[in-house]
Tab-separated table of C-alpha atoms and ligand atoms in Angstrom:
chain	number	residue	atom	x	y	z
A	1	MET	CA	-44.147	215.513	196.932
A	2	SER	CA	-42.004	216.670	194.582
A	3	ASN	CA	-43.170	215.918	190.623
A	4	ASN	CA	-46.713	216.247	191.311
A	5	THR	CA	-48.010	219.815	192.328
A	6	ALA	CA	-49.241	220.553	188.967
A	7	ASN	CA	-52.470	222.702	189.293
A	8	THR	CA	-55.810	221.284	189.520
A	9	SER	CA	-56.317	221.548	185.642
A	10	SER	CA	-53.582	219.583	184.828
A	11	THR	CA	-53.758	217.168	187.770
A	12	SER	CA	-55.002	214.431	185.478
A	13	GLU	CA	-51.996	215.060	182.910
A	14	ALA	CA	-49.802	215.165	186.066
A	15	ILE	CA	-51.561	211.651	187.368
A	16	SER	CA	-51.249	209.613	184.153
A	17	LYS	CA	-47.102	210.709	183.626
A	18	ALA	CA	-46.624	210.012	187.593
A	19	THR	CA	-45.685	206.549	188.734
A	20	SER	CA	-48.226	204.790	190.600
A	21	THR	CA	-46.033	203.892	193.708
A	22	GLY	CA	-47.247	205.418	197.033
A	23	ARG	CA	-50.456	206.140	195.449
A	24	LYS	CA	-54.436	204.959	196.326
A	25	ALA	CA	-57.280	205.980	195.236
A	26	TYR	CA	-61.065	205.766	197.366
A	27	ARG	CA	-64.353	206.249	195.587
A	28	GLY	CA	-67.752	206.734	196.705
A	29	GLU	CA	-70.075	210.098	198.135
A	30	VAL	CA	-67.000	212.885	198.886
A	31	LEU	CA	-68.006	216.235	200.529
A	32	HIS	CA	-65.453	218.856	201.535
A	33	PHE	CA	-65.611	222.696	202.248
A	34	LEU	CA	-63.511	225.075	200.757
A	35	ALA	CA	-65.217	228.290	202.280
A	36	ASP	CA	-67.194	229.848	205.203
A	37	PRO	CA	-70.482	229.255	204.393
A	38	ALA	CA	-71.489	232.772	205.991
A	39	LYS	CA	-68.700	234.527	203.836
A	40	VAL	CA	-69.929	232.762	200.305
A	41	SER	CA	-73.343	231.562	199.127
A	42	GLU	CA	-74.083	227.853	200.521
A	43	GLU	CA	-73.878	226.156	196.768
A	44	GLU	CA	-70.134	228.372	196.608
A	45	SER	CA	-69.357	226.573	199.989
A	46	TYR	CA	-68.246	223.171	199.811
A	47	GLN	CA	-67.848	220.526	196.673
A	48	TYR	CA	-69.899	217.002	196.646
A	49	PHE	CA	-69.444	215.004	194.207
A	50	GLU	CA	-72.008	211.717	194.045
A	51	ASP	CA	-69.556	209.101	193.164
A	52	GLY	CA	-66.357	211.017	193.662
A	53	LEU	CA	-62.854	210.053	193.841
A	54	LEU	CA	-59.859	211.015	195.887
A	55	VAL	CA	-56.508	210.431	194.744
A	56	ILE	CA	-53.663	209.987	197.325
A	57	ASN	CA	-50.005	210.293	196.836
A	58	ASN	CA	-47.555	209.728	199.277
A	59	GLY	CA	-50.003	210.754	202.094
A	60	LEU	CA	-51.099	213.586	200.314
A	61	VAL	CA	-53.921	214.504	198.403
A	62	GLU	CA	-53.275	214.777	194.432
A	63	ALA	CA	-56.957	214.819	192.946
A	64	LEU	CA	-60.430	215.065	193.893
A	65	GLY	CA	-62.929	214.765	191.016
A	66	ASN	CA	-65.848	212.547	189.832
A	67	ALA	CA	-64.820	209.129	189.418
A	68	LYS	CA	-65.638	208.775	185.941
A	69	ASP	CA	-63.470	211.512	184.793
A	70	LEU	CA	-60.204	210.463	187.119
A	71	LEU	CA	-60.143	206.560	187.105
A	72	ILE	CA	-59.114	206.645	183.500
A	73	THR	CA	-56.006	208.605	184.571
A	74	LEU	CA	-54.589	206.347	186.937
A	75	PRO	CA	-52.171	203.646	186.047
A	76	ALA	CA	-54.110	199.885	186.573
A	77	ASP	CA	-52.252	199.089	189.203
A	78	VAL	CA	-53.816	201.566	191.559
A	79	ILE	CA	-55.586	200.502	194.573
A	80	VAL	CA	-59.123	201.499	194.645
A	81	THR	CA	-61.251	201.197	197.654
A	82	GLN	CA	-64.787	201.935	197.193
A	83	TYR	CA	-67.164	203.153	200.145
A	84	ASP	CA	-70.584	202.593	199.616
A	85	ASN	CA	-73.784	204.035	201.406
A	86	GLY	CA	-71.168	206.217	203.167
A	87	LEU	CA	-69.710	209.458	202.776
A	88	ILE	CA	-66.312	210.260	202.522
A	89	MET	CA	-64.892	213.746	204.219
A	90	PRO	CA	-61.649	215.108	205.847
A	91	GLY	CA	-60.964	213.977	209.096
A	92	PHE	CA	-62.682	216.271	211.777
A	93	ILE	CA	-60.641	219.177	213.974
A	94	ASP	CA	-61.455	219.694	217.788
A	95	THR	CA	-60.065	223.548	218.535
A	96	HIS	CA	-60.407	222.522	222.522
A	97	VAL	CA	-60.039	219.002	224.204
A	98	HIS	CA	-58.615	218.292	227.461
A	99	TYR	CA	-57.082	214.940	227.157
A	100	ALA	CA	-56.329	214.868	230.938
A	101	GLN	CA	-60.108	215.163	231.806
A	102	SER	CA	-60.652	211.657	229.102
A	103	GLU	CA	-61.918	209.677	232.174
A	104	MET	CA	-63.422	212.379	234.133
A	105	VAL	CA	-66.373	213.058	231.514
A	106	ALA	CA	-69.745	212.965	233.499
A	107	SER	CA	-68.816	214.463	236.923
A	108	TYR	CA	-71.992	215.549	238.352
A	109	GLY	CA	-73.816	218.812	240.176
A	110	GLU	CA	-71.013	221.478	239.391
A	111	GLN	CA	-70.621	224.739	237.252
A	112	LEU	CA	-67.325	226.235	236.003
A	113	LEU	CA	-65.498	226.749	238.867
A	114	GLU	CA	-66.991	224.393	241.341
A	115	TRP	CA	-66.263	221.688	238.874
A	116	LEU	CA	-62.612	222.684	238.735
A	117	GLU	CA	-62.019	222.505	242.180
A	118	ASN	CA	-63.674	219.432	242.853
A	119	TYR	CA	-63.155	216.942	239.875
A	120	THR	CA	-60.671	218.350	237.547
A	121	PHE	CA	-57.314	219.564	240.304
A	122	PRO	CA	-58.012	216.507	241.721
A	123	GLU	CA	-58.298	214.418	238.189
A	124	GLU	CA	-54.944	216.421	236.989
A	125	LYS	CA	-52.742	215.632	240.152
A	126	GLN	CA	-52.428	212.061	238.580
A	127	PHE	CA	-50.525	213.500	235.256
A	128	ALA	CA	-46.950	214.526	237.308
A	129	ASP	CA	-46.461	210.484	236.460
A	130	ILE	CA	-45.767	210.412	232.965
A	131	GLU	CA	-46.875	206.431	232.511
A	132	HIS	CA	-50.415	207.599	233.795
A	133	GLY	CA	-49.875	210.144	231.101
A	134	LYS	CA	-48.844	207.633	228.008
A	135	ARG	CA	-51.749	205.341	229.473
A	136	VAL	CA	-54.502	207.934	229.163
A	137	ALA	CA	-52.976	209.871	225.881
A	138	GLU	CA	-53.528	206.355	224.304
A	139	PHE	CA	-56.964	205.985	225.269
A	140	PHE	CA	-57.480	209.528	224.647
A	141	LEU	CA	-55.988	208.952	220.503
A	142	THR	CA	-58.305	205.948	220.234
A	143	GLN	CA	-61.348	207.243	221.388
A	144	LEU	CA	-60.554	210.580	219.262
A	145	LEU	CA	-59.914	208.648	215.672
A	146	ASP	CA	-62.734	206.246	216.530
A	147	ALA	CA	-65.232	209.371	216.479
A	148	GLY	CA	-63.595	210.503	213.278
A	149	THR	CA	-60.919	213.940	215.066
A	150	THR	CA	-57.815	213.544	213.452
A	151	THR	CA	-56.533	216.899	214.421
A	152	ALA	CA	-56.840	218.412	218.108
A	153	LEU	CA	-55.980	221.638	220.027
A	154	VAL	CA	-55.191	219.891	223.479
A	155	PHE	CA	-54.607	221.407	226.991
A	156	GLY	CA	-51.977	218.893	228.806
A	157	THR	CA	-51.889	219.862	232.794
A	158	VAL	CA	-49.392	221.802	234.407
A	159	HIS	CA	-46.823	218.757	234.466
A	160	LYS	CA	-44.048	218.871	231.921
A	161	GLU	CA	-44.381	215.404	231.763
A	162	SER	CA	-48.248	214.967	230.805
A	163	VAL	CA	-47.289	216.931	227.140
A	164	GLU	CA	-44.292	214.812	227.111
A	165	ALA	CA	-46.608	211.487	227.133
A	166	PHE	CA	-49.191	213.100	224.981
A	167	PHE	CA	-46.709	213.767	222.268
A	168	ILE	CA	-44.791	210.551	223.138
A	169	VAL	CA	-48.255	208.710	221.569
A	170	ALA	CA	-49.398	211.038	219.047
A	171	GLN	CA	-45.872	210.779	217.369
A	172	GLN	CA	-46.410	206.948	217.355
A	173	LYS	CA	-49.614	207.021	216.032
A	174	LYS	CA	-48.483	210.180	213.106
A	175	LEU	CA	-50.873	212.536	213.618
A	176	ARG	CA	-51.139	215.859	213.544
A	177	MET	CA	-51.668	217.412	217.005
A	178	ILE	CA	-50.913	220.196	218.718
A	179	CYS	CA	-50.030	220.437	222.947
A	180	GLY	CA	-49.123	222.324	225.789
A	181	LYS	CA	-48.361	222.474	229.115
A	182	VAL	CA	-50.924	224.379	231.454
A	183	LEU	CA	-49.340	227.537	233.120
A	184	MET	CA	-51.126	228.197	236.697
A	185	ASN	CA	-49.606	229.730	239.512
A	186	GLN	CA	-52.124	231.182	241.113
A	187	ASN	CA	-55.604	230.204	242.539
A	188	CYS	CA	-54.693	226.572	242.667
A	189	PRO	CA	-53.775	223.813	244.450
A	190	VAL	CA	-50.092	224.067	245.742
A	191	ASP	CA	-48.899	220.754	244.139
A	192	LEU	CA	-50.841	221.571	241.107
A	193	SER	CA	-48.812	225.516	240.820
A	194	ASP	CA	-45.838	226.212	238.407
A	195	THR	CA	-43.979	229.668	239.144
A	196	VAL	CA	-43.716	232.144	236.017
A	197	GLU	CA	-40.209	230.684	236.048
A	198	SER	CA	-40.226	227.145	235.951
A	199	GLY	CA	-43.395	227.649	233.449
A	200	TYR	CA	-41.588	229.823	231.349
A	201	ALA	CA	-38.052	227.381	230.877
A	202	ASP	CA	-40.176	224.241	230.871
A	203	SER	CA	-42.672	225.406	228.259
A	204	LYS	CA	-39.360	226.627	226.416
A	205	ALA	CA	-37.909	223.093	226.809
A	206	LEU	CA	-40.968	221.287	225.252
A	207	ILE	CA	-41.188	223.619	222.519
A	208	GLU	CA	-37.404	223.237	221.627
A	209	LYS	CA	-38.289	219.347	221.867
A	210	TRP	CA	-41.881	218.923	220.392
A	211	HIS	CA	-43.005	221.637	218.241
A	212	ASN	CA	-42.876	221.097	214.046
A	213	THR	CA	-41.175	217.231	215.153
A	214	ASP	CA	-42.654	215.107	212.748
A	215	ARG	CA	-46.903	216.473	212.597
A	216	LEU	CA	-46.537	217.920	215.894
A	217	GLN	CA	-46.915	221.764	217.271
A	218	TYR	CA	-46.742	223.634	220.528
A	219	ALA	CA	-48.962	225.563	222.488
A	220	ILE	CA	-48.513	228.191	225.249
A	221	THR	CA	-51.128	227.417	227.495
A	222	PRO	CA	-52.347	229.280	230.434
A	223	ARG	CA	-54.993	227.886	232.177
A	224	PHE	CA	-57.252	230.826	232.330
A	225	ALA	CA	-56.938	234.453	233.164
A	226	PRO	CA	-57.825	233.886	237.382
A	227	THR	CA	-54.892	230.824	237.635
A	228	CYS	CA	-51.908	233.244	235.791
A	229	SER	CA	-50.565	236.171	237.568
A	230	THR	CA	-49.981	239.742	235.005
A	231	ASP	CA	-46.169	238.305	235.434
A	232	GLN	CA	-46.884	234.792	234.614
A	233	LEU	CA	-49.160	235.944	231.637
A	234	ASN	CA	-46.431	238.637	230.399
A	235	LYS	CA	-43.835	235.813	230.214
A	236	ALA	CA	-46.329	234.105	228.156
A	237	GLY	CA	-46.158	236.575	226.071
A	238	GLU	CA	-42.286	236.757	225.660
A	239	LEU	CA	-42.341	233.276	224.989
A	240	LEU	CA	-44.934	234.040	222.055
A	241	LYS	CA	-42.616	236.828	220.824
A	242	GLU	CA	-39.862	234.364	220.784
A	243	TYR	CA	-41.331	231.873	219.167
A	244	PRO	CA	-43.957	233.088	216.275
A	245	SER	CA	-44.945	229.989	215.136
A	246	VAL	CA	-46.630	227.945	218.743
A	247	TYR	CA	-49.867	228.622	219.440
A	248	LEU	CA	-51.738	230.514	222.301
A	249	HIS	CA	-54.438	228.221	223.707
A	250	THR	CA	-56.503	229.550	226.832
A	251	HIS	CA	-59.967	229.958	228.078
A	252	LEU	CA	-62.099	233.280	228.063
A	253	SER	CA	-65.670	234.419	228.803
A	254	GLU	CA	-66.899	231.081	229.579
A	255	ASN	CA	-69.092	231.839	233.152
A	256	LYS	CA	-70.822	234.637	234.494
A	257	ASP	CA	-68.965	234.171	237.857
A	258	GLU	CA	-65.388	233.782	236.107
A	259	ILE	CA	-65.918	237.035	234.325
A	260	ALA	CA	-66.808	238.415	237.826
A	261	TRP	CA	-63.941	236.869	239.413
A	262	VAL	CA	-61.339	237.805	236.188
A	263	SER	CA	-62.181	242.127	236.684
A	264	GLU	CA	-61.680	241.893	240.424
A	265	LEU	CA	-58.385	240.541	239.824
A	266	PHE	CA	-57.722	242.602	237.158
A	267	PRO	CA	-59.381	245.791	237.870
A	268	ASP	CA	-56.978	248.014	235.642
A	269	SER	CA	-58.201	245.813	232.632
A	270	ASP	CA	-60.958	246.799	230.356
A	271	GLY	CA	-62.954	243.157	230.587
A	272	TYR	CA	-61.725	239.492	230.252
A	273	LEU	CA	-59.968	239.377	226.579
A	274	ASP	CA	-58.085	242.767	227.532
A	275	VAL	CA	-56.538	241.096	230.260
A	276	TYR	CA	-54.784	238.318	227.692
A	277	ASP	CA	-54.502	241.966	225.202
A	278	LYS	CA	-52.224	243.592	227.537
A	279	SER	CA	-49.913	240.411	227.976
A	280	SER	CA	-49.659	240.268	224.056
A	281	LEU	CA	-51.204	236.815	223.666
A	282	LEU	CA	-53.486	237.730	220.586
A	283	GLY	CA	-52.358	236.695	217.358
A	284	ARG	CA	-53.034	234.352	214.533
A	285	ARG	CA	-52.518	231.594	216.366
A	286	SER	CA	-54.368	232.345	219.466
A	287	VAL	CA	-57.009	230.098	220.398
A	288	PHE	CA	-59.791	231.141	223.020
A	289	ALA	CA	-62.134	228.219	224.099
A	290	HIS	CA	-65.439	229.568	224.975
A	291	GLY	CA	-65.930	233.524	224.437
A	292	VAL	CA	-69.927	232.589	225.621
A	293	HIS	CA	-70.706	236.289	226.483
A	294	LEU	CA	-68.793	238.127	224.746
A	295	HIS	CA	-69.101	241.819	224.105
A	296	ASP	CA	-69.073	243.726	220.664
A	297	HIS	CA	-65.959	245.382	221.139
A	298	GLU	CA	-64.352	241.913	221.798
A	299	CYS	CA	-65.161	240.068	219.259
A	300	GLN	CA	-63.930	243.369	216.959
A	301	ARG	CA	-60.485	242.889	218.558
A	302	LEU	CA	-60.492	239.243	218.385
A	303	SER	CA	-60.926	239.760	214.494
A	304	ASP	CA	-58.678	242.492	214.199
A	305	THR	CA	-55.897	239.973	215.656
A	306	ASN	CA	-57.393	236.982	213.582
A	307	SER	CA	-57.697	235.558	216.938
A	308	ALA	CA	-60.247	232.431	216.742
A	309	ILE	CA	-62.699	231.056	219.255
A	310	ALA	CA	-63.509	227.602	219.870
A	311	PHE	CA	-67.148	226.686	220.096
A	312	CYS	CA	-67.757	224.144	222.761
A	313	PRO	CA	-71.889	223.489	222.891
A	314	THR	CA	-71.618	219.960	224.568
A	315	SER	CA	-69.407	221.835	227.570
A	316	ASN	CA	-71.071	225.104	227.517
A	317	LEU	CA	-74.704	223.325	228.080
A	318	PHE	CA	-73.090	220.743	230.478
A	319	LEU	CA	-71.308	222.996	232.784
A	320	GLY	CA	-74.944	225.628	231.907
A	321	SER	CA	-72.307	228.364	230.742
A	322	GLY	CA	-74.703	229.504	228.377
A	323	CYS	CA	-75.299	229.530	224.466
A	324	PHE	CA	-72.650	230.961	222.440
A	325	ASN	CA	-73.561	233.602	219.882
A	326	LEU	CA	-72.471	232.523	216.500
A	327	LYS	CA	-74.282	235.188	214.898
A	328	GLN	CA	-71.702	238.097	216.564
A	329	ALA	CA	-69.095	235.771	216.159
A	330	GLU	CA	-69.963	235.732	212.077
A	331	GLU	CA	-70.666	239.793	212.227
A	332	PHE	CA	-67.302	240.747	213.330
A	333	ASP	CA	-65.832	238.424	211.129
A	334	VAL	CA	-64.086	235.918	214.120
A	335	ASN	CA	-62.479	233.037	213.427
A	336	VAL	CA	-64.132	229.978	214.819
A	337	GLY	CA	-64.039	226.110	215.319
A	338	LEU	CA	-65.168	223.460	216.962
A	339	GLY	CA	-64.598	221.805	220.255
A	340	THR	CA	-65.475	219.132	222.145
A	341	ASP	CA	-63.814	220.387	225.595
A	342	ILE	CA	-63.251	217.075	226.805
A	343	GLY	CA	-63.966	216.862	229.934
A	344	ALA	CA	-66.806	219.206	230.578
A	345	GLY	CA	-67.969	218.305	227.036
A	346	SER	CA	-69.806	215.147	227.329
A	347	SER	CA	-68.820	213.348	224.281
A	348	PHE	CA	-65.642	212.757	221.832
A	349	SER	CA	-67.947	212.984	218.839
A	350	MET	CA	-67.633	215.909	216.531
A	351	LEU	CA	-71.389	215.166	215.334
A	352	THR	CA	-72.617	214.899	218.644
A	353	THR	CA	-70.963	218.600	219.164
A	354	LEU	CA	-72.596	219.307	215.960
A	355	ASN	CA	-76.020	218.310	217.441
A	356	GLU	CA	-75.762	220.211	220.634
A	357	GLY	CA	-74.260	222.613	218.860
A	358	TYR	CA	-77.655	223.386	216.746
A	359	LYS	CA	-79.706	223.277	219.619
A	360	THR	CA	-77.753	226.278	221.299
A	361	GLN	CA	-78.275	228.283	218.273
A	362	GLN	CA	-81.936	227.308	218.358
A	363	LEU	CA	-82.128	228.607	221.727
A	364	ARG	CA	-80.818	231.758	220.749
A	365	GLY	CA	-83.534	232.080	217.935
A	366	ASP	CA	-81.019	231.668	215.463
A	367	LYS	CA	-79.958	228.657	212.372
A	368	LEU	CA	-77.384	226.621	211.966
A	369	SER	CA	-77.347	225.702	208.788
A	370	PRO	CA	-75.632	221.902	208.143
A	371	TYR	CA	-73.426	223.338	205.448
A	372	LYS	CA	-72.240	225.669	208.531
A	373	SER	CA	-71.980	222.980	210.801
A	374	LEU	CA	-69.684	220.590	209.037
A	375	TYR	CA	-67.732	223.545	207.869
A	376	LEU	CA	-67.001	224.239	211.351
A	377	ALA	CA	-65.602	220.601	212.346
A	378	THR	CA	-63.371	220.676	209.166
A	379	LEU	CA	-61.839	223.612	207.271
A	380	GLY	CA	-63.069	226.126	210.094
A	381	GLY	CA	-61.232	224.346	212.845
A	382	ALA	CA	-58.314	224.775	210.166
A	383	VAL	CA	-58.899	227.991	209.799
A	384	ALA	CA	-58.907	228.623	213.514
A	385	LEU	CA	-55.447	226.885	213.689
A	386	ASP	CA	-53.781	228.500	211.110
A	387	LEU	CA	-53.346	225.218	209.071
A	388	GLU	CA	-55.937	226.116	206.568
A	389	GLY	CA	-53.956	223.803	203.048
A	390	THR	CA	-52.502	221.605	205.403
A	391	ILE	CA	-55.755	220.113	206.907
A	392	GLY	CA	-59.496	220.300	206.693
A	393	ASN	CA	-60.329	219.791	203.458
A	394	PHE	CA	-59.145	217.725	200.217
A	395	VAL	CA	-57.197	220.639	197.869
A	396	GLN	CA	-53.964	219.337	196.154
A	397	GLY	CA	-51.344	219.177	198.408
A	398	ALA	CA	-53.338	218.637	201.592
A	399	GLU	CA	-52.666	215.919	204.428
A	400	ALA	CA	-54.628	213.024	203.676
A	401	ASP	CA	-56.552	212.648	206.983
A	402	PHE	CA	-59.964	211.581	206.038
A	403	ILE	CA	-63.204	209.664	207.824
A	404	VAL	CA	-65.774	207.694	205.946
A	405	LEU	CA	-69.532	207.997	207.143
A	406	ASP	CA	-71.555	205.180	207.328
A	407	TYR	CA	-75.491	206.002	206.524
A	408	GLN	CA	-76.290	202.581	207.815
A	409	ALA	CA	-74.330	202.247	210.905
A	410	THR	CA	-77.801	202.375	212.844
A	411	PRO	CA	-81.516	201.592	212.283
A	412	LEU	CA	-82.702	205.040	212.617
A	413	MET	CA	-80.149	206.583	210.351
A	414	ASP	CA	-80.452	204.179	207.670
A	415	VAL	CA	-84.541	205.104	207.909
A	416	ARG	CA	-84.159	208.236	208.358
A	417	ILE	CA	-81.377	209.001	205.321
A	418	LYS	CA	-83.392	206.655	203.172
A	419	ARG	CA	-86.318	209.019	203.678
A	420	CYS	CA	-83.947	212.540	202.122
A	421	ASN	CA	-84.648	214.295	199.198
A	422	THR	CA	-81.906	216.646	199.196
A	423	LEU	CA	-77.898	216.752	199.980
A	424	THR	CA	-78.976	219.544	202.432
A	425	GLU	CA	-81.586	217.437	204.681
A	426	LYS	CA	-79.159	214.417	203.968
A	427	LEU	CA	-76.321	216.791	206.058
A	428	PHE	CA	-78.758	217.458	208.574
A	429	VAL	CA	-79.923	214.707	209.517
A	430	LEU	CA	-76.391	213.561	209.895
A	431	SER	CA	-75.188	216.134	211.755
A	432	MET	CA	-78.323	215.660	213.952
A	433	LEU	CA	-78.454	211.546	214.219
A	434	GLY	CA	-75.030	210.959	213.835
A	435	ASP	CA	-72.034	209.565	216.139
A	436	ASP	CA	-68.717	207.601	216.966
A	437	ARG	CA	-70.907	204.814	215.641
A	438	HIS	CA	-71.335	206.307	212.081
A	439	VAL	CA	-67.371	206.647	211.618
A	440	LYS	CA	-66.326	203.618	209.609
A	441	ALA	CA	-63.163	204.245	209.028
A	442	THR	CA	-60.348	206.699	210.327
A	443	HIS	CA	-57.304	207.324	207.463
A	444	ILE	CA	-54.230	208.815	208.612
A	445	MET	CA	-51.601	210.478	205.464
A	446	GLY	CA	-53.983	208.406	203.302
A	447	GLU	CA	-53.583	205.115	205.386
A	448	LYS	CA	-57.035	203.150	207.842
A	449	VAL	CA	-55.990	203.119	211.149
B	501	ZN	ZN1	-61.553	223.959	228.642
């Protein structure tokens, strides 16, 4: 993309002048977001083309517009793929998920702390073996792509090998993925424990090897405050200062027993978020999963530091953690993305996650519009990950990771969509009845996978 960075108004001209090498076009109904529907009017938040054309050059978005306007500007040899009875959208972005927990989804009967003890820790022990990690990473990434998710912020396990395995497989698939080795040195099984020094050294080695290699990025990943000593959290803060472009990924205020435990473990802190704040872990690339039970002053602090929350409704319902207060996050202008939180979440599908997200807001007496839902699953995730302009929508120059949703994949969707009279209704039905079956195609850097 050297000679095609012309602004949108001269896009047609740029297309007709450039050669068609490496260029592809996709025609169909297209939707993407330009802004948070909570911050602008709903109509200003998105662009929708009933008969649209998405033009891609060397894996990047070159143009988006009405097919009839753009087609005439394309050289005759550009292949145009047409998708009927469906919707072309940017790939979904999962802002919180544990790849190592893929095979333990749907583990019965516990809330957070017992669930970790009884199911998660035994599962994660297997990831000392890099071959096991590669096998599960392959399964996990295939599941994500089948569900239309093209980027995720991913927890590894405490083992350096788990992240090595994940990045090897993600690199082969040319994906934009963010992952990190778990830091935990207390309140966990001995054979899943690192030390302040080994956690620092392993993370640093992984950053040096993988951060910004191809489309891969690193996240410093303290599991959560209870499993990290103050020294370990401080060391994570030091590492973040050394590498300011890496991410910080952890859990926050998910469950009431957990919050009570944190206040016992860190009596000098003014609440859960403050534990992380005291170790300098808040910032533009910090993502905190859950935040179900946040105080106003904590939302203010997240907002002031440009930190993000990953809203994980299927997980919050599955573990009985509570219903995230999206309205509060909006009031304080906190960046929010959407997460499946596999394996506490029970589906890889972001559409299923939107369905559960809607219900959590209903239980609070709030409405979650389909525009806000689909924004959270795409551009909202990109904003939460500080990747706006790179992924999450179809602005010129963005990486062309996109999906095609199929209105006819199931009989119920088919009959229900046919009864919709407005775009709003159609998108709502899609977000309520959709799942991985409705993802007809997933494209990575313009290529169908
Ligand atoms: Zn989690």
